[in-house]
Amino acid sequence: MTATQEKAARSPRNRLVSGPGILLVWLYGVMSVGAVSRSIYQIATEFDRAPLAYGLSAGAAVVYVFITYTLVRGGEKARRAALVCCAAELAGVVIVGTWTLVDPSAFPDATVWSDFGYGYLFIPVLLPLTGIWWLRRTRAAAAA
């Protein structure tokens, strides 16, 4: 992509951080800080107690940080990357949420996505759904 194309991709028409997108970026930012802080502390101090749960929380943190970055960056390439990550995040929340209900003994401590994000007011399951909706909506608006 040339510099001119990249500049056009980041034009106000193609920005992802406008309207409801601002709230989405803010929520992903808060989840990023929370998940990164939690996973660093848990891995540093008590990793041997629940390595699966803490590893999954660290994975969730990476996903949240990447989605926050792509939303702020804007442009079509970033929108597509964020859409893929939101879909992967939703799959992770559903898989881990189901796993924690079916086999709670596998998780001596909760992850960010345990019980579909119950410990986080279900934000982990609502956030990717909202993100997918917003990213599809901004694509339709940019195409129009």
PDB file of C-alpha atoms in Angstrom:
ATOM      1  CA  MET A   1       0.000   0.000   0.000  1.00  0.00           C
ATOM      2  CA  THR A   2       1.377   3.397  -0.946  1.00  0.00           C
ATOM      3  CA  ALA A   3       1.595   6.308   1.479  1.00  0.00           C
ATOM      4  CA  THR A   4      -1.361   7.979  -0.246  1.00  0.00           C
ATOM      5  CA  GLN A   5      -3.496   4.858   0.052  1.00  0.00           C
ATOM      6  CA  GLU A   6      -2.514   4.470   3.711  1.00  0.00           C
ATOM      7  CA  LYS A   7      -3.430   8.101   4.416  1.00  0.00           C
ATOM      8  CA  ALA A   8      -6.804   7.598   2.707  1.00  0.00           C
ATOM      9  CA  ALA A   9      -7.375   4.442   4.737  1.00  0.00           C
ATOM     10  CA  ARG A  10      -6.938   6.472   7.922  1.00  0.00           C
ATOM     11  CA  SER A  11      -9.162   9.314   6.798  1.00  0.00           C
ATOM     12  CA  PRO A  12     -12.107  10.218   9.051  1.00  0.00           C
ATOM     13  CA  ARG A  13     -14.365   8.144   6.821  1.00  0.00           C
ATOM     14  CA  ASN A  14     -12.344   4.992   7.538  1.00  0.00           C
ATOM     15  CA  ARG A  15     -11.564   5.621  11.211  1.00  0.00           C
ATOM     16  CA  LEU A  16     -12.724   3.023  13.662  1.00  0.00           C
ATOM     17  CA  VAL A  17     -12.538   5.348  16.660  1.00  0.00           C
ATOM     18  CA  SER A  18     -15.591   7.498  16.201  1.00  0.00           C
ATOM     19  CA  GLY A  19     -19.012   7.439  17.789  1.00  0.00           C
ATOM     20  CA  PRO A  20     -19.525   4.102  19.606  1.00  0.00           C
ATOM     21  CA  GLY A  21     -16.007   3.103  18.540  1.00  0.00           C
ATOM     22  CA  ILE A  22     -14.594   5.420  21.207  1.00  0.00           C
ATOM     23  CA  LEU A  23     -16.402   3.468  23.926  1.00  0.00           C
ATOM     24  CA  LEU A  24     -15.256   0.199  22.369  1.00  0.00           C
ATOM     25  CA  VAL A  25     -11.610   1.332  22.407  1.00  0.00           C
ATOM     26  CA  TRP A  26     -11.982   2.527  25.996  1.00  0.00           C
ATOM     27  CA  LEU A  27     -13.464  -0.816  27.112  1.00  0.00           C
ATOM     28  CA  TYR A  28     -10.792  -2.816  25.283  1.00  0.00           C
ATOM     29  CA  GLY A  29      -8.154  -0.557  26.849  1.00  0.00           C
ATOM     30  CA  VAL A  30      -9.515  -1.145  30.345  1.00  0.00           C
ATOM     31  CA  MET A  31      -9.715  -4.905  29.716  1.00  0.00           C
ATOM     32  CA  SER A  32      -6.139  -4.809  28.372  1.00  0.00           C
ATOM     33  CA  VAL A  33      -4.798  -3.138  31.503  1.00  0.00           C
ATOM     34  CA  GLY A  34      -6.788  -5.454  33.780  1.00  0.00           C
ATOM     35  CA  ALA A  35      -5.883  -8.674  31.986  1.00  0.00           C
ATOM     36  CA  VAL A  36      -2.200  -7.768  31.555  1.00  0.00           C
ATOM     37  CA  SER A  37      -1.859  -6.728  35.212  1.00  0.00           C
ATOM     38  CA  ARG A  38      -3.689  -9.785  36.477  1.00  0.00           C
ATOM     39  CA  SER A  39      -1.780 -12.264  34.336  1.00  0.00           C
ATOM     40  CA  ILE A  40       1.646 -10.753  35.111  1.00  0.00           C
ATOM     41  CA  TYR A  41       0.942 -10.875  38.838  1.00  0.00           C
ATOM     42  CA  GLN A  42      -0.486 -14.408  38.764  1.00  0.00           C
ATOM     43  CA  ILE A  43       2.254 -15.830  36.554  1.00  0.00           C
ATOM     44  CA  ALA A  44       4.971 -14.164  38.661  1.00  0.00           C
ATOM     45  CA  THR A  45       3.613 -15.188  42.051  1.00  0.00           C
ATOM     46  CA  GLU A  46       1.514 -18.350  41.779  1.00  0.00           C
ATOM     47  CA  PHE A  47       1.892 -19.891  38.330  1.00  0.00           C
ATOM     48  CA  ASP A  48       2.321 -23.421  39.718  1.00  0.00           C
ATOM     49  CA  ARG A  49      -1.154 -23.263  41.326  1.00  0.00           C
ATOM     50  CA  ALA A  50      -3.128 -22.869  38.073  1.00  0.00           C
ATOM     51  CA  PRO A  51      -0.873 -22.695  34.997  1.00  0.00           C
ATOM     52  CA  LEU A  52      -3.692 -23.311  32.511  1.00  0.00           C
ATOM     53  CA  ALA A  53      -5.892 -20.546  33.919  1.00  0.00           C
ATOM     54  CA  TYR A  54      -3.046 -18.032  34.160  1.00  0.00           C
ATOM     55  CA  GLY A  55      -1.752 -18.886  30.696  1.00  0.00           C
ATOM     56  CA  LEU A  56      -5.229 -18.387  29.237  1.00  0.00           C
ATOM     57  CA  SER A  57      -5.535 -15.044  31.032  1.00  0.00           C
ATOM     58  CA  ALA A  58      -2.217 -13.975  29.510  1.00  0.00           C
ATOM     59  CA  GLY A  59      -3.493 -15.032  26.078  1.00  0.00           C
ATOM     60  CA  ALA A  60      -6.645 -12.981  26.615  1.00  0.00           C
ATOM     61  CA  ALA A  61      -4.476 -10.005  27.573  1.00  0.00           C
ATOM     62  CA  VAL A  62      -2.526 -10.256  24.307  1.00  0.00           C
ATOM     63  CA  VAL A  63      -5.780 -10.385  22.324  1.00  0.00           C
ATOM     64  CA  TYR A  64      -7.181  -7.337  24.148  1.00  0.00           C
ATOM     65  CA  VAL A  65      -4.005  -5.306  23.577  1.00  0.00           C
ATOM     66  CA  PHE A  66      -3.895  -6.204  19.878  1.00  0.00           C
ATOM     67  CA  ILE A  67      -7.547  -5.348  19.305  1.00  0.00           C
ATOM     68  CA  THR A  68      -7.116  -2.021  21.120  1.00  0.00           C
ATOM     69  CA  TYR A  69      -4.113  -1.217  18.929  1.00  0.00           C
ATOM     70  CA  THR A  70      -5.869  -2.103  15.672  1.00  0.00           C
ATOM     71  CA  LEU A  71      -8.968  -0.081  16.566  1.00  0.00           C
ATOM     72  CA  VAL A  72      -6.858   2.988  17.325  1.00  0.00           C
ATOM     73  CA  ARG A  73      -4.708   2.520  14.215  1.00  0.00           C
ATOM     74  CA  GLY A  74      -7.696   2.409  11.893  1.00  0.00           C
ATOM     75  CA  GLY A  75      -7.768   1.672   8.192  1.00  0.00           C
ATOM     76  CA  GLU A  76      -9.046  -1.319   6.277  1.00  0.00           C
ATOM     77  CA  LYS A  77      -6.135  -3.620   7.095  1.00  0.00           C
ATOM     78  CA  ALA A  78      -6.454  -2.897  10.820  1.00  0.00           C
ATOM     79  CA  ARG A  79     -10.230  -3.336  10.642  1.00  0.00           C
ATOM     80  CA  ARG A  80      -9.836  -6.795   9.112  1.00  0.00           C
ATOM     81  CA  ALA A  81      -7.203  -7.793  11.693  1.00  0.00           C
ATOM     82  CA  ALA A  82      -9.452  -6.588  14.526  1.00  0.00           C
ATOM     83  CA  LEU A  83     -12.408  -8.483  13.064  1.00  0.00           C
ATOM     84  CA  VAL A  84     -10.423 -11.732  12.961  1.00  0.00           C
ATOM     85  CA  CYS A  85      -9.209 -11.162  16.529  1.00  0.00           C
ATOM     86  CA  CYS A  86     -12.720 -10.379  17.791  1.00  0.00           C
ATOM     87  CA  ALA A  87     -13.971 -13.618  16.233  1.00  0.00           C
ATOM     88  CA  ALA A  88     -11.064 -15.537  17.822  1.00  0.00           C
ATOM     89  CA  GLU A  89     -11.771 -13.816  21.140  1.00  0.00           C
ATOM     90  CA  LEU A  90     -15.435 -14.799  20.963  1.00  0.00           C
ATOM     91  CA  ALA A  91     -14.470 -18.398  20.185  1.00  0.00           C
ATOM     92  CA  GLY A  92     -12.063 -18.360  23.133  1.00  0.00           C
ATOM     93  CA  VAL A  93     -14.690 -16.994  25.506  1.00  0.00           C
ATOM     94  CA  VAL A  94     -17.220 -19.627  24.402  1.00  0.00           C
ATOM     95  CA  ILE A  95     -14.707 -22.499  24.577  1.00  0.00           C
ATOM     96  CA  VAL A  96     -13.161 -21.492  27.907  1.00  0.00           C
ATOM     97  CA  GLY A  97     -16.536 -20.502  29.365  1.00  0.00           C
ATOM     98  CA  THR A  98     -18.011 -23.868  28.456  1.00  0.00           C
ATOM     99  CA  TRP A  99     -14.893 -25.726  29.636  1.00  0.00           C
ATOM    100  CA  THR A 100     -15.017 -24.029  33.058  1.00  0.00           C
ATOM    101  CA  LEU A 101     -18.638 -25.097  33.488  1.00  0.00           C
ATOM    102  CA  VAL A 102     -18.153 -28.677  32.226  1.00  0.00           C
ATOM    103  CA  ASP A 103     -14.852 -29.387  34.033  1.00  0.00           C
ATOM    104  CA  PRO A 104     -14.334 -26.883  36.849  1.00  0.00           C
ATOM    105  CA  SER A 105     -11.538 -29.019  38.325  1.00  0.00           C
ATOM    106  CA  ALA A 106      -9.341 -28.064  35.350  1.00  0.00           C
ATOM    107  CA  PHE A 107      -9.422 -24.466  36.630  1.00  0.00           C
ATOM    108  CA  PRO A 108      -8.410 -24.150  40.293  1.00  0.00           C
ATOM    109  CA  ASP A 109      -8.504 -20.394  39.721  1.00  0.00           C
ATOM    110  CA  ALA A 110     -10.606 -18.334  37.310  1.00  0.00           C
ATOM    111  CA  THR A 111      -9.475 -16.921  33.988  1.00  0.00           C
ATOM    112  CA  VAL A 112     -10.688 -13.717  32.376  1.00  0.00           C
ATOM    113  CA  TRP A 113     -12.999 -15.865  30.223  1.00  0.00           C
ATOM    114  CA  SER A 114     -14.190 -18.279  32.966  1.00  0.00           C
ATOM    115  CA  ASP A 115     -17.947 -18.713  33.105  1.00  0.00           C
ATOM    116  CA  PHE A 116     -18.221 -16.508  30.000  1.00  0.00           C
ATOM    117  CA  GLY A 117     -16.655 -13.567  31.840  1.00  0.00           C
ATOM    118  CA  TYR A 118     -18.880 -13.741  34.920  1.00  0.00           C
ATOM    119  CA  GLY A 119     -16.129 -12.230  37.097  1.00  0.00           C
ATOM    120  CA  TYR A 120     -15.959  -9.280  34.699  1.00  0.00           C
ATOM    121  CA  LEU A 121     -19.720  -8.655  34.474  1.00  0.00           C
ATOM    122  CA  PHE A 122     -19.888 -10.687  31.207  1.00  0.00           C
ATOM    123  CA  ILE A 123     -17.925  -7.957  29.430  1.00  0.00           C
ATOM    124  CA  PRO A 124     -15.591 -10.599  27.890  1.00  0.00           C
ATOM    125  CA  VAL A 125     -18.514 -12.172  26.007  1.00  0.00           C
ATOM    126  CA  LEU A 126     -20.255  -8.898  25.132  1.00  0.00           C
ATOM    127  CA  LEU A 127     -17.122  -7.083  23.963  1.00  0.00           C
ATOM    128  CA  PRO A 128     -16.295  -9.265  20.934  1.00  0.00           C
ATOM    129  CA  LEU A 129     -19.945  -9.318  19.881  1.00  0.00           C
ATOM    130  CA  THR A 130     -20.028  -5.529  20.015  1.00  0.00           C
ATOM    131  CA  GLY A 131     -16.644  -5.331  18.312  1.00  0.00           C
ATOM    132  CA  ILE A 132     -17.766  -7.550  15.433  1.00  0.00           C
ATOM    133  CA  TRP A 133     -20.945  -5.491  15.032  1.00  0.00           C
ATOM    134  CA  TRP A 134     -18.993  -2.205  15.038  1.00  0.00           C
ATOM    135  CA  LEU A 135     -16.318  -3.415  12.631  1.00  0.00           C
ATOM    136  CA  ARG A 136     -18.914  -4.716  10.169  1.00  0.00           C
ATOM    137  CA  ARG A 137     -20.902  -1.485  10.481  1.00  0.00           C
ATOM    138  CA  THR A 138     -17.868   0.711   9.814  1.00  0.00           C
ATOM    139  CA  ARG A 139     -17.004  -1.384   6.785  1.00  0.00           C
ATOM    140  CA  ALA A 140     -20.502  -0.919   5.378  1.00  0.00           C
ATOM    141  CA  ALA A 141     -20.325   2.829   6.062  1.00  0.00           C
ATOM    142  CA  ALA A 142     -16.932   3.146   4.357  1.00  0.00           C
ATOM    143  CA  ALA A 143     -18.201   1.233   1.325  1.00  0.00           C
ATOM    144  CA  ALA A 144     -21.243   3.507   0.981  1.00  0.00           C
TER     145      ALA A 144
END
